Coordinates of C-alpha atoms and ligand atoms in Angstrom, one line a residue:
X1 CA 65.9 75.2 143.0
X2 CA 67.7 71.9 143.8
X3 CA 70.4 72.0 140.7
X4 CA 70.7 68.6 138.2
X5 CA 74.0 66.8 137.6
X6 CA 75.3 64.2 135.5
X7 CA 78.2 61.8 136.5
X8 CA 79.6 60.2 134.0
X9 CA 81.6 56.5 134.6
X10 CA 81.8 54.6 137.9
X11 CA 81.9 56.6 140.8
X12 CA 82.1 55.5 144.5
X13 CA 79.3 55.1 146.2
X14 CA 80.4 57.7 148.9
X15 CA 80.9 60.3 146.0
X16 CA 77.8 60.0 144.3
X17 CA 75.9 60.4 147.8
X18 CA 77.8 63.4 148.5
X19 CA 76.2 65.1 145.1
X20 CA 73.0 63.5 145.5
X21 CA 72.8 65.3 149.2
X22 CA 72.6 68.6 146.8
X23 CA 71.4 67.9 143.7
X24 CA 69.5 65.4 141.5
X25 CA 71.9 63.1 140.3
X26 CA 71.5 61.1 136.7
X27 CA 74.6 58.5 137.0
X28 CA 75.7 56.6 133.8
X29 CA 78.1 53.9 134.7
X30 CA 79.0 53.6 131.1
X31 CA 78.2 55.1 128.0
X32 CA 77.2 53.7 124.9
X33 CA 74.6 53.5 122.0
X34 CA 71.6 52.0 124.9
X35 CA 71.7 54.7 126.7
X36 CA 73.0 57.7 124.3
X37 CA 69.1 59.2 123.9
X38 CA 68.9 59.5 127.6
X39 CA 72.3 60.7 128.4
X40 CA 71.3 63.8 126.0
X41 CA 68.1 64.3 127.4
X42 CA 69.9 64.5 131.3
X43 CA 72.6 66.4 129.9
X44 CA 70.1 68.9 128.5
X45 CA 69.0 69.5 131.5
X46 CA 72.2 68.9 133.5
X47 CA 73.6 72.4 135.5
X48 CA 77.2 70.0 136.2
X49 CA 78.8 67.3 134.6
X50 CA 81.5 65.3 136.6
X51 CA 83.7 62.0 134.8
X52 CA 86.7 60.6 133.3
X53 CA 87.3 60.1 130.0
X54 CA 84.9 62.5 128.7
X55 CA 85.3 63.7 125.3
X56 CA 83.1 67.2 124.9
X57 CA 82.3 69.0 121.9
X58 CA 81.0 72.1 121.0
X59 CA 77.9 70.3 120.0
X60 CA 77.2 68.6 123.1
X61 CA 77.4 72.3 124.9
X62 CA 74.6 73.0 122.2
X63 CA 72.6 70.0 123.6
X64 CA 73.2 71.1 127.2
X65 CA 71.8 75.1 127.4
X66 CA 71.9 75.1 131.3
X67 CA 75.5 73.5 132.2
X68 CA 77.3 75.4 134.5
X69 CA 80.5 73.6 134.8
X70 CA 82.0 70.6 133.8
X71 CA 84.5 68.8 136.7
X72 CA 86.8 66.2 134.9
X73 CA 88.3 63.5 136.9
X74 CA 91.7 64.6 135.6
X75 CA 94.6 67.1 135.1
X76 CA 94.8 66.8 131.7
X77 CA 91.9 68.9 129.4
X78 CA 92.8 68.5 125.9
X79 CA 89.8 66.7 125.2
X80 CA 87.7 70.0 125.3
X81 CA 86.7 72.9 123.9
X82 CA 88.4 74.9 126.4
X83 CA 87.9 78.7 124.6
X84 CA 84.2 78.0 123.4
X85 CA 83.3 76.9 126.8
X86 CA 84.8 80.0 128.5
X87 CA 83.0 81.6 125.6
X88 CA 79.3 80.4 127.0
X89 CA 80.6 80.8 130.8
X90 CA 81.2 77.6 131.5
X91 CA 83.9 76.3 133.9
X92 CA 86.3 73.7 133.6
X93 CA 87.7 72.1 136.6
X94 CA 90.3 69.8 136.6
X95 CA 92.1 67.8 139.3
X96 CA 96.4 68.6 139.2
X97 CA 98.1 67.8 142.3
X98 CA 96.9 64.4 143.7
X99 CA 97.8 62.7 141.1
X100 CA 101.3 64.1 140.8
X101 CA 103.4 61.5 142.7
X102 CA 101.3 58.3 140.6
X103 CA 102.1 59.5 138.0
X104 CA 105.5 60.5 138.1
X105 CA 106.1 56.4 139.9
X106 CA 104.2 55.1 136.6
X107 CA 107.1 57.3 134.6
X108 CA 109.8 56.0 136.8
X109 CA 108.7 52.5 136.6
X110 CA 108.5 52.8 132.4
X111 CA 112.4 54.2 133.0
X112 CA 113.1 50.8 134.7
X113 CA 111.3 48.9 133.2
X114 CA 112.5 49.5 130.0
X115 CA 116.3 50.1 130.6
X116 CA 116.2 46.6 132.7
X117 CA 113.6 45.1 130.2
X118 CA 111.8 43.8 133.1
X119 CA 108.3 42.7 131.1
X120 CA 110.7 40.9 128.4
X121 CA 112.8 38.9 130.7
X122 CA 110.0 38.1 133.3
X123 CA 108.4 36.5 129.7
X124 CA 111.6 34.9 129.2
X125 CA 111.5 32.9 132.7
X126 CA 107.7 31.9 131.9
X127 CA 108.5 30.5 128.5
X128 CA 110.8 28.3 130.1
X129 CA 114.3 29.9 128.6
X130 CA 116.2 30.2 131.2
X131 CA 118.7 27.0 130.7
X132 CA 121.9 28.9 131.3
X133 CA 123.5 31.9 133.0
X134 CA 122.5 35.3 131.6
X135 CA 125.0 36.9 129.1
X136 CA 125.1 39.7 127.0
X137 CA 122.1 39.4 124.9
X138 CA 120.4 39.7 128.3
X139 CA 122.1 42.6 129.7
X140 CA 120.2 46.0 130.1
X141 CA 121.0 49.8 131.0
X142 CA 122.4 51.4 134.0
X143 CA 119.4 53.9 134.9
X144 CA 121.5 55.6 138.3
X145 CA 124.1 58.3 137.0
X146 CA 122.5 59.0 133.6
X147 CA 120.9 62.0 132.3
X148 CA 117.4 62.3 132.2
X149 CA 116.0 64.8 130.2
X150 CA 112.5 66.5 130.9
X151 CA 110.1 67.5 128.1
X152 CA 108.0 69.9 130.2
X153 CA 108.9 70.3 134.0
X154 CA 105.3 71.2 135.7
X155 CA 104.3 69.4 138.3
X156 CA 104.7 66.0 136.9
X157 CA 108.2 65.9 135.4
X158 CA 109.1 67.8 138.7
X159 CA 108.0 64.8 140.6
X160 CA 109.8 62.8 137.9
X161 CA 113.3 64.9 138.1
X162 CA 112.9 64.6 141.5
X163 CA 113.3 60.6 142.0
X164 CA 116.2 60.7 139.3
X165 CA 118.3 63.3 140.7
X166 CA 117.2 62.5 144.4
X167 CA 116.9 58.6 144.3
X168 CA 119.2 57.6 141.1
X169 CA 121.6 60.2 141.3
X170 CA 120.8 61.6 137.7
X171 CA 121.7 64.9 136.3
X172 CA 118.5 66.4 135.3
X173 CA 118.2 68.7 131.9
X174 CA 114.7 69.8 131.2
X175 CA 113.1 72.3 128.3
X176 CA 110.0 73.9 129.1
X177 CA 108.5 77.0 128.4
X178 CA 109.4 78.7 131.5
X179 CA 112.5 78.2 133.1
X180 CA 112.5 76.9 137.1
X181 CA 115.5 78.3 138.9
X182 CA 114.0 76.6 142.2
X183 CA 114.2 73.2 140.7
X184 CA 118.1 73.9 139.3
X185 CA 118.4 75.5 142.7
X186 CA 116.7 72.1 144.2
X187 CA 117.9 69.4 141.5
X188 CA 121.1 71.1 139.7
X189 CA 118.7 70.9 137.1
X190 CA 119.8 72.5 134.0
X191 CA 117.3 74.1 131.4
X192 CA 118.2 73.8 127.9
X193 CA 116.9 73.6 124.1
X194 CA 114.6 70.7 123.2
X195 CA 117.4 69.9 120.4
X196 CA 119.9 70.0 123.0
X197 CA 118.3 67.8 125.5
X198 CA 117.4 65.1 122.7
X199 CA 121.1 64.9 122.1
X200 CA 122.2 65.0 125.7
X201 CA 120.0 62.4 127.2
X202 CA 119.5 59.3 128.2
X203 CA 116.0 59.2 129.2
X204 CA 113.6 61.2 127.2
X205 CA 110.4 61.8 129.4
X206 CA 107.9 63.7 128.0
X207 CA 105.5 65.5 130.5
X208 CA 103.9 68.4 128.6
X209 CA 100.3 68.7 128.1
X210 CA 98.5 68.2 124.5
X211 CA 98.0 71.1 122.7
X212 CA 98.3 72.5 119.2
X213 CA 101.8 73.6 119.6
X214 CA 102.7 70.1 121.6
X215 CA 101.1 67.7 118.8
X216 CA 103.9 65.8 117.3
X217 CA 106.7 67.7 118.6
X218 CA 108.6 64.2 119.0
X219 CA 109.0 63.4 115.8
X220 CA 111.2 61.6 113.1
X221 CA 113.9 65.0 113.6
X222 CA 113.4 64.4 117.2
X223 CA 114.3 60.7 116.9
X224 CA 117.3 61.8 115.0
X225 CA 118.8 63.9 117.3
X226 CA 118.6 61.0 120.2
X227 CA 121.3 58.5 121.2
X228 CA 121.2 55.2 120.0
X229 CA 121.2 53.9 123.5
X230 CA 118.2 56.1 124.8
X231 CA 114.9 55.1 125.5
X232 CA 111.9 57.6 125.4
X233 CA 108.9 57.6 128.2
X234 CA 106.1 58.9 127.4
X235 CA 103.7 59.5 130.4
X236 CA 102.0 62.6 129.1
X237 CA 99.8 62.4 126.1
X238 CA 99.7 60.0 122.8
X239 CA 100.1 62.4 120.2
X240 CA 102.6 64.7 121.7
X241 CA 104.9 62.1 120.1
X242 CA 104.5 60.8 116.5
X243 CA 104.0 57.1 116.8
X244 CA 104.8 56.4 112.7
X245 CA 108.2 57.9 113.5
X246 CA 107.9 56.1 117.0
X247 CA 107.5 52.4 114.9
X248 CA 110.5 53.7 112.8
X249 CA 113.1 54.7 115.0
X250 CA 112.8 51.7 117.6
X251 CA 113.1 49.4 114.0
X252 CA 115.7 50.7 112.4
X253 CA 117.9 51.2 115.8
X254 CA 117.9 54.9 115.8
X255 CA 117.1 54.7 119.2
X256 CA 117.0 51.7 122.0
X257 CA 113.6 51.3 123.3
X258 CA 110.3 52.7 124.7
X259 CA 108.3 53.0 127.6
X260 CA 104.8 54.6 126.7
X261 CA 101.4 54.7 128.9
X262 CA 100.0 56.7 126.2
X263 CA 99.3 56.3 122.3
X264 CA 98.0 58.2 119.6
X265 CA 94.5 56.1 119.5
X266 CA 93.7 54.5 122.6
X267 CA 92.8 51.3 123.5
X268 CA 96.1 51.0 121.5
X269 CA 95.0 48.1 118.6
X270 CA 96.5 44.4 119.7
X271 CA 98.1 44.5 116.0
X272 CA 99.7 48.3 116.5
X273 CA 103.7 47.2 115.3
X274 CA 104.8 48.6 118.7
X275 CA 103.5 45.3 120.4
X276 CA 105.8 43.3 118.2
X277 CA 109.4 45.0 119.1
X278 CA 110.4 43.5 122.6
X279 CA 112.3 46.6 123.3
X280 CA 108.6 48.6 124.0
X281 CA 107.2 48.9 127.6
X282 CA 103.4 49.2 126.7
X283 CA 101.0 50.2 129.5
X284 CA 97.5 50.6 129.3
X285 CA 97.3 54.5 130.1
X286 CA 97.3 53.4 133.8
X287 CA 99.0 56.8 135.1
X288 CA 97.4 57.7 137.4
X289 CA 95.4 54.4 138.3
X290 CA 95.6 53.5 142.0
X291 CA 93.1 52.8 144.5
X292 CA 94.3 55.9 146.4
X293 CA 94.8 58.4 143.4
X294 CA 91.4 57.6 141.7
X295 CA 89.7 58.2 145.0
X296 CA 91.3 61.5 146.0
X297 CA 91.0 62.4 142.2
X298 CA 87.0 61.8 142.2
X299 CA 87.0 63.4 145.3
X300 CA 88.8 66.7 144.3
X301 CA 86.0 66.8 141.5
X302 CA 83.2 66.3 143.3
X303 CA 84.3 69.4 145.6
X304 CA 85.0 71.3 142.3
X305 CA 81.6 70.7 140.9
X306 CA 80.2 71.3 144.4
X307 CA 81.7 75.0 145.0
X308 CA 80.9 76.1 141.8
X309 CA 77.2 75.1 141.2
X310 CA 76.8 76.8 145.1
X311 CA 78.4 79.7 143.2
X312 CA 81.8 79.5 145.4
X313 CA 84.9 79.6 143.7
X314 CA 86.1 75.7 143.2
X315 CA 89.5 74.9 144.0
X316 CA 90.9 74.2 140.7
X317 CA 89.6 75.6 137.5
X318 CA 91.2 75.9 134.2
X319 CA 89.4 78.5 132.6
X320 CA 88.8 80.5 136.3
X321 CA 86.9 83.5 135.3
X322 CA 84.7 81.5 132.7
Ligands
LIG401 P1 101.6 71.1 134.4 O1 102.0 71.2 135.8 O2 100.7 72.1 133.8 O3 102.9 70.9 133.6 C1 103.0 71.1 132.2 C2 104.3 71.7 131.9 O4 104.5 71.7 130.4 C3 104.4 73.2 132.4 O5 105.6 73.3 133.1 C4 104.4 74.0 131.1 O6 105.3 75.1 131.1 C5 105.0 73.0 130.1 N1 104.6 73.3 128.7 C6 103.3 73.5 128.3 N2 103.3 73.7 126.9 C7 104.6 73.7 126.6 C8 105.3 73.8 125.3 N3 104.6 74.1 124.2 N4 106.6 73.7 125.3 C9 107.3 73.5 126.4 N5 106.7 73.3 127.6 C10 105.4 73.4 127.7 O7 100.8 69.7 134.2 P2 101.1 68.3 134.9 O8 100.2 68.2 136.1 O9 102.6 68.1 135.1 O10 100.5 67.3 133.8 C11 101.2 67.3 132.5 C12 100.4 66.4 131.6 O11 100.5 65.0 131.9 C13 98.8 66.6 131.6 O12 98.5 67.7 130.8 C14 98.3 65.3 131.1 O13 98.1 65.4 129.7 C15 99.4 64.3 131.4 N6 99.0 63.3 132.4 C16 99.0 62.0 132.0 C17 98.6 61.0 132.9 C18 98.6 59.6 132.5 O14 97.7 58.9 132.9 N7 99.5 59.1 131.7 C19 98.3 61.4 134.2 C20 98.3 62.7 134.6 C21 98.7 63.7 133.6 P3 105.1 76.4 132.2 O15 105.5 75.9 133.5 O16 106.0 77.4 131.6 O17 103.6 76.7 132.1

């Protein structure tokens, strides 16, 4: 029996051939209240569902009795129901590694950014201010030689340690739930206390997945505990960081600026009080968004979702024996 797949968002035309060679494909460029009655009667039937930006409830696994596996194009899971789906058998597949290096260059361009306020001065050309040398009010931060500290060091903040202590000559402190001697051994990276590493640092990255113990961990406290000259990067998920306490730290000064690809609602809302303070970096959660990465990304999903329906083991799964 030739298995039936949905495929959620735009996917190359290459990749949706590749499926269709194997299975029936139902593709849904978008998603939205036109076509919501027949993306539940496909998913009903569906065996695999690959796409980004999927949000999946326990419900929808009620609506879909036959699905197999579910192959996200992206590392990141927190937007499903991981334990009910290993519960029905299902497997999640996700995509780490090609992505790794992207992302990590969108964190080290935030760091830049922000410490050089490159989007605030390039506005400052545009508008026609610059009359007269460049003086104080001007001047940014050194990045090379500081300390950049690592809130999770997996594969991204790895990648991200790695340009600092490599290409800017940083010392590296990380805190993470398991210690990495090879990256100390690598880096001279130095694992500590998240309370110690807010105090220490200059950079505050934060690369640790969403979960229930990682939702609002960065909070006012946190905020507290940083330098007034630090700046905070957020590359990993909106609400690992508490944006109210976000808004209040960077007005009152308790800290000197931001660089965030992520927010706590996304599309972040034109009025959202972050947009207002100059010293914010605001990117449109574009981590991992080049040509090259989205490819190889849709590609390493499309061979997840391939191996498992043939009943192979796929190359990345989160919940493996599902
Ligand atoms: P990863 O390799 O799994 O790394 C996550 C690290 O966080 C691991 O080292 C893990 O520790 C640590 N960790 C997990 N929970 C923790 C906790 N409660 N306290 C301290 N450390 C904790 O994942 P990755 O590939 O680097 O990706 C990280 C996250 O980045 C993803 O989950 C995703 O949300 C986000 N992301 C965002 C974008 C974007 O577009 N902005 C793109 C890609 C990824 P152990 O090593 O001990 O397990």
């Amino acid at each position: 029996m030739r298995k039936r797949v949905v495929a959620v968002r735009r996917l190359h035309a290459a990749h949706l051939e590749q499926l269709k060679r194997e299975f029936y494909v139902d593709h849904f460029p978008d998603l939205d209240a036109g076509n919501a009655a027949r993306f539940r009667e496909a998913l009903y039937e569906a065996h695999g569902l690959i796409g980004g930006k999927l949000m999946v409830t326990p419900q929808m696994l009620d609506d879909a009795p036959n699905l197999e596996v579910i192959a996200t194009i992206s590392v990141g899971y927190d937007n499903f129901p991981v334990e009910e789906m290993t519960r029905r058998g299902i497997l999640l597949c996700n995509t780490p590694d090609v992505l790794t290096e992207t992302t990590a260059d969108t964190g080290f361009a935030l760091i830049m950014a922000a410490a050089r306020r490159v989007p605030e001065l390039d506005r400052f050309v545009r508008q026609g201010h610059w009359q007269m040398h460049i003086d104080e009010p001007h001047f940014g931060r050194d990045v090379h030689g500081k300390t950049l500290g690592l809130i999770g060091m997996g594969r991204i903040g790895a990648a991200v340690a790695r340009r600092g202590a490599l290409g800017f000559g940083m010392s590296v402190v990380y805190s993470n739930a398991s210690p990495k001697p090879h990256l100390e051994a690598e880096l001279g990276a130095q694992h500590c206390s998240l309370n110690e590493l807010l105090e220490c640092s200059d950079f505050v990255c934060v690369t640790v997945p969403l979960t229930n113990e990682t939702r609002h961990l960065i909070g006012r406290d946190a905020f507290r505990r940083m330098q007034r000259s630090a700046i905070l990067i957020n590359i990993a998920r909106g609400p690992v960081v508490e944006e109210g306490a976000l808004i209040q730290a960077l007005q009152e000064g308790w800290i000197a600026g931001a660089g965030l690809d992520v927010y706590e609602r996304e599309p972040l809302a034109a009025d959202s009080p972050l947009l207002q303070l100059p010293q914010v970096v605001a990117l449109p959660h574009i981590g991992s968004a080049t040509h090259e990465t989205r490819a190889a990304m849709a590609q390493c999903a499309v061979d997840n979702l391939l191996h498992a329906l043939r009943g192979e083991r796929p190359p990345n799964s989160v919940n493996g024996n599902a």
